[in-house]
């Protein structure tokens, strides 16, 4: 089976893990955590990093520290992984869904102002499938309406918007290091920020709320959202390879575009988008299966599976999911269309050009 994703781990990760095991510092204390936090934040051009247990807890922690609470509204894209909206719900606040820009699939800034109310406190732009959001427009709206911005960078480590890396625009910005992400720590995540005050608050809240100067004294109710030294050891070795992984993902994207461009010319499919201001990292190379293709997205996925090629549908819009459906949200046609027609193709950095040719060939055969 050609997998949709597969982490690339080598002797560097192994050596770090061996060091941790030998040191016996396998829990959430040890040299690798601070080093990983510092180096990752630095990579993104931000001052402070706070490592956490996963990307979802990163989002929850960020929202909690910014004071998001019951009665508040937070603007999120309709087309994203469900954790973006769930994190808002964990704060007992309401996620307000905004449609995608059809040109590059991320949240459409032009549709944000229309949903802002007195209750709106924050916007969570999600850099979907490695493509950055239009941050200038989003930051302008946030400034005008006095809203926090929390970038969800779970899928876009190293992506750039107008020459600046994602994660350097919002008040607190969140990453995931799940096994299929640009770099992985198994499970894991990080919040990065330029505010020492926010970073300090997050360090307390992720550690049960314990007062850093007085052991076993809790001024607030916190969480155990800590990353382990073992995870950070892997993360640090992965970070060294991130630029190499990005370069490989871009090569994979180029190979797919070359192989599939004829199908796009015939309007059978649409290739993974890229705006001129964006440096996309193509976390998952994705295409839209148009009506002209002649076979529906899900049927194509089945045929590819029979040929041992693993794929995924694009995310379904969140507003159609049972927990969110009752809000009776309508008029998000772009997210619905993308959710119905989009397909993620195998995008592991371990794939070779011949794999991409095999996959593209299989897609072309179905279209005939
Ligand atoms: C956009 C987005 N946000 C949040 C998450 C949650 O991250 P995690 O799985 O590490 O909790 C993910 C991925 O899993 C994601 O793709």
mmCIF file with all atom_site columns, C-alpha atoms and ligand atoms in Angstrom, residues 53-57 59 80-84 126-128 152-155 175-178 180-181 186-189 283 315, ligand 1:
data_model
loop_
_atom_site.group_PDB
_atom_site.id
_atom_site.type_symbol
_atom_site.label_atom_id
_atom_site.label_alt_id
_atom_site.label_comp_id
_atom_site.label_asym_id
_atom_site.label_entity_id
_atom_site.label_seq_id
_atom_site.pdbx_PDB_ins_code
_atom_site.Cartn_x
_atom_site.Cartn_y
_atom_site.Cartn_z
_atom_site.occupancy
_atom_site.B_iso_or_equiv
_atom_site.pdbx_formal_charge
_atom_site.auth_seq_id
_atom_site.auth_comp_id
_atom_site.auth_asym_id
_atom_site.auth_atom_id
_atom_site.pdbx_PDB_model_num
ATOM   1  C CA . UNK A 1 53  ? 0.754   17.136 24.566 1.00 0.00 ? 53  UNK A CA 1
ATOM   2  C CA . UNK A 1 54  ? -0.882  17.649 21.139 1.00 0.00 ? 54  UNK A CA 1
ATOM   3  C CA . UNK A 1 55  ? -2.215  20.231 18.700 1.00 0.00 ? 55  UNK A CA 1
ATOM   4  C CA . UNK A 1 56  ? -5.700  20.177 20.215 1.00 0.00 ? 56  UNK A CA 1
ATOM   5  C CA . UNK A 1 57  ? -4.460  20.941 23.716 1.00 0.00 ? 57  UNK A CA 1
ATOM   6  C CA . UNK A 1 59  ? -5.452  25.342 20.794 1.00 0.00 ? 59  UNK A CA 1
ATOM   7  C CA . UNK A 1 80  ? -10.772 22.457 8.865  1.00 0.00 ? 80  UNK A CA 1
ATOM   8  C CA . UNK A 1 81  ? -9.967  19.531 11.109 1.00 0.00 ? 81  UNK A CA 1
ATOM   9  C CA . UNK A 1 82  ? -12.616 19.330 13.821 1.00 0.00 ? 82  UNK A CA 1
ATOM   10 C CA . UNK A 1 83  ? -10.171 20.123 16.651 1.00 0.00 ? 83  UNK A CA 1
ATOM   11 C CA . UNK A 1 84  ? -10.160 23.813 15.667 1.00 0.00 ? 84  UNK A CA 1
ATOM   12 C CA . UNK A 1 126 ? -6.113  27.654 9.717  1.00 0.00 ? 126 UNK A CA 1
ATOM   13 C CA . UNK A 1 127 ? -3.308  27.293 7.175  1.00 0.00 ? 127 UNK A CA 1
ATOM   14 C CA . UNK A 1 128 ? -5.036  24.396 5.469  1.00 0.00 ? 128 UNK A CA 1
ATOM   15 C CA . UNK A 1 152 ? -3.770  27.093 13.692 1.00 0.00 ? 152 UNK A CA 1
ATOM   16 C CA . UNK A 1 153 ? -0.532  26.001 12.018 1.00 0.00 ? 153 UNK A CA 1
ATOM   17 C CA . UNK A 1 154 ? -1.037  22.263 12.615 1.00 0.00 ? 154 UNK A CA 1
ATOM   18 C CA . UNK A 1 155 ? -0.659  21.550 8.902  1.00 0.00 ? 155 UNK A CA 1
ATOM   19 C CA . UNK A 1 175 ? 1.219   23.529 16.037 1.00 0.00 ? 175 UNK A CA 1
ATOM   20 C CA . UNK A 1 176 ? 0.642   19.778 16.044 1.00 0.00 ? 176 UNK A CA 1
ATOM   21 C CA . UNK A 1 177 ? 3.382   17.154 15.871 1.00 0.00 ? 177 UNK A CA 1
ATOM   22 C CA . UNK A 1 178 ? 1.094   14.194 15.259 1.00 0.00 ? 178 UNK A CA 1
ATOM   23 C CA . UNK A 1 180 ? 1.337   12.562 9.883  1.00 0.00 ? 180 UNK A CA 1
ATOM   24 C CA . UNK A 1 181 ? 2.438   16.196 10.318 1.00 0.00 ? 181 UNK A CA 1
ATOM   25 C CA . UNK A 1 186 ? 4.350   10.931 17.905 1.00 0.00 ? 186 UNK A CA 1
ATOM   26 C CA . UNK A 1 187 ? 1.711   12.968 19.705 1.00 0.00 ? 187 UNK A CA 1
ATOM   27 C CA . UNK A 1 188 ? 2.657   16.527 20.579 1.00 0.00 ? 188 UNK A CA 1
ATOM   28 C CA . UNK A 1 189 ? 2.063   20.186 20.004 1.00 0.00 ? 189 UNK A CA 1
ATOM   29 C CA . UNK A 1 283 ? 1.413   18.984 3.866  1.00 0.00 ? 283 UNK A CA 1
ATOM   30 C CA . UNK A 1 315 ? -12.310 17.495 5.574  1.00 0.00 ? 315 UNK A CA 1
HETATM 31 C C1 . LIG B 2 .   ? -5.912  22.062 11.437 1.00 0.00 ? 1   LIG B C1 1
HETATM 32 C C2 . LIG B 2 .   ? -5.671  21.171 12.610 1.00 0.00 ? 1   LIG B C2 1
HETATM 33 N N1 . LIG B 2 .   ? -5.855  21.658 13.847 1.00 0.00 ? 1   LIG B N1 1
HETATM 34 C C3 . LIG B 2 .   ? -5.637  20.911 14.931 1.00 0.00 ? 1   LIG B C3 1
HETATM 35 C C4 . LIG B 2 .   ? -5.208  19.609 14.840 1.00 0.00 ? 1   LIG B C4 1
HETATM 36 C C5 . LIG B 2 .   ? -5.075  18.805 16.084 1.00 0.00 ? 1   LIG B C5 1
HETATM 37 O O1 . LIG B 2 .   ? -3.809  18.322 16.329 1.00 0.00 ? 1   LIG B O1 1
HETATM 38 P P1 . LIG B 2 .   ? -3.597  16.989 17.192 1.00 0.00 ? 1   LIG B P1 1
HETATM 39 O O2 . LIG B 2 .   ? -4.039  15.837 16.370 1.00 0.00 ? 1   LIG B O2 1
HETATM 40 O O3 . LIG B 2 .   ? -2.129  16.978 17.467 1.00 0.00 ? 1   LIG B O3 1
HETATM 41 O O4 . LIG B 2 .   ? -4.399  17.139 18.441 1.00 0.00 ? 1   LIG B O4 1
HETATM 42 C C6 . LIG B 2 .   ? -4.974  19.056 13.564 1.00 0.00 ? 1   LIG B C6 1
HETATM 43 C C7 . LIG B 2 .   ? -4.490  17.716 13.300 1.00 0.00 ? 1   LIG B C7 1
HETATM 44 O O5 . LIG B 2 .   ? -4.522  16.720 13.813 1.00 0.00 ? 1   LIG B O5 1
HETATM 45 C C8 . LIG B 2 .   ? -5.233  19.853 12.430 1.00 0.00 ? 1   LIG B C8 1
HETATM 46 O O6 . LIG B 2 .   ? -5.061  19.357 11.191 1.00 0.00 ? 1   LIG B O6 1
#
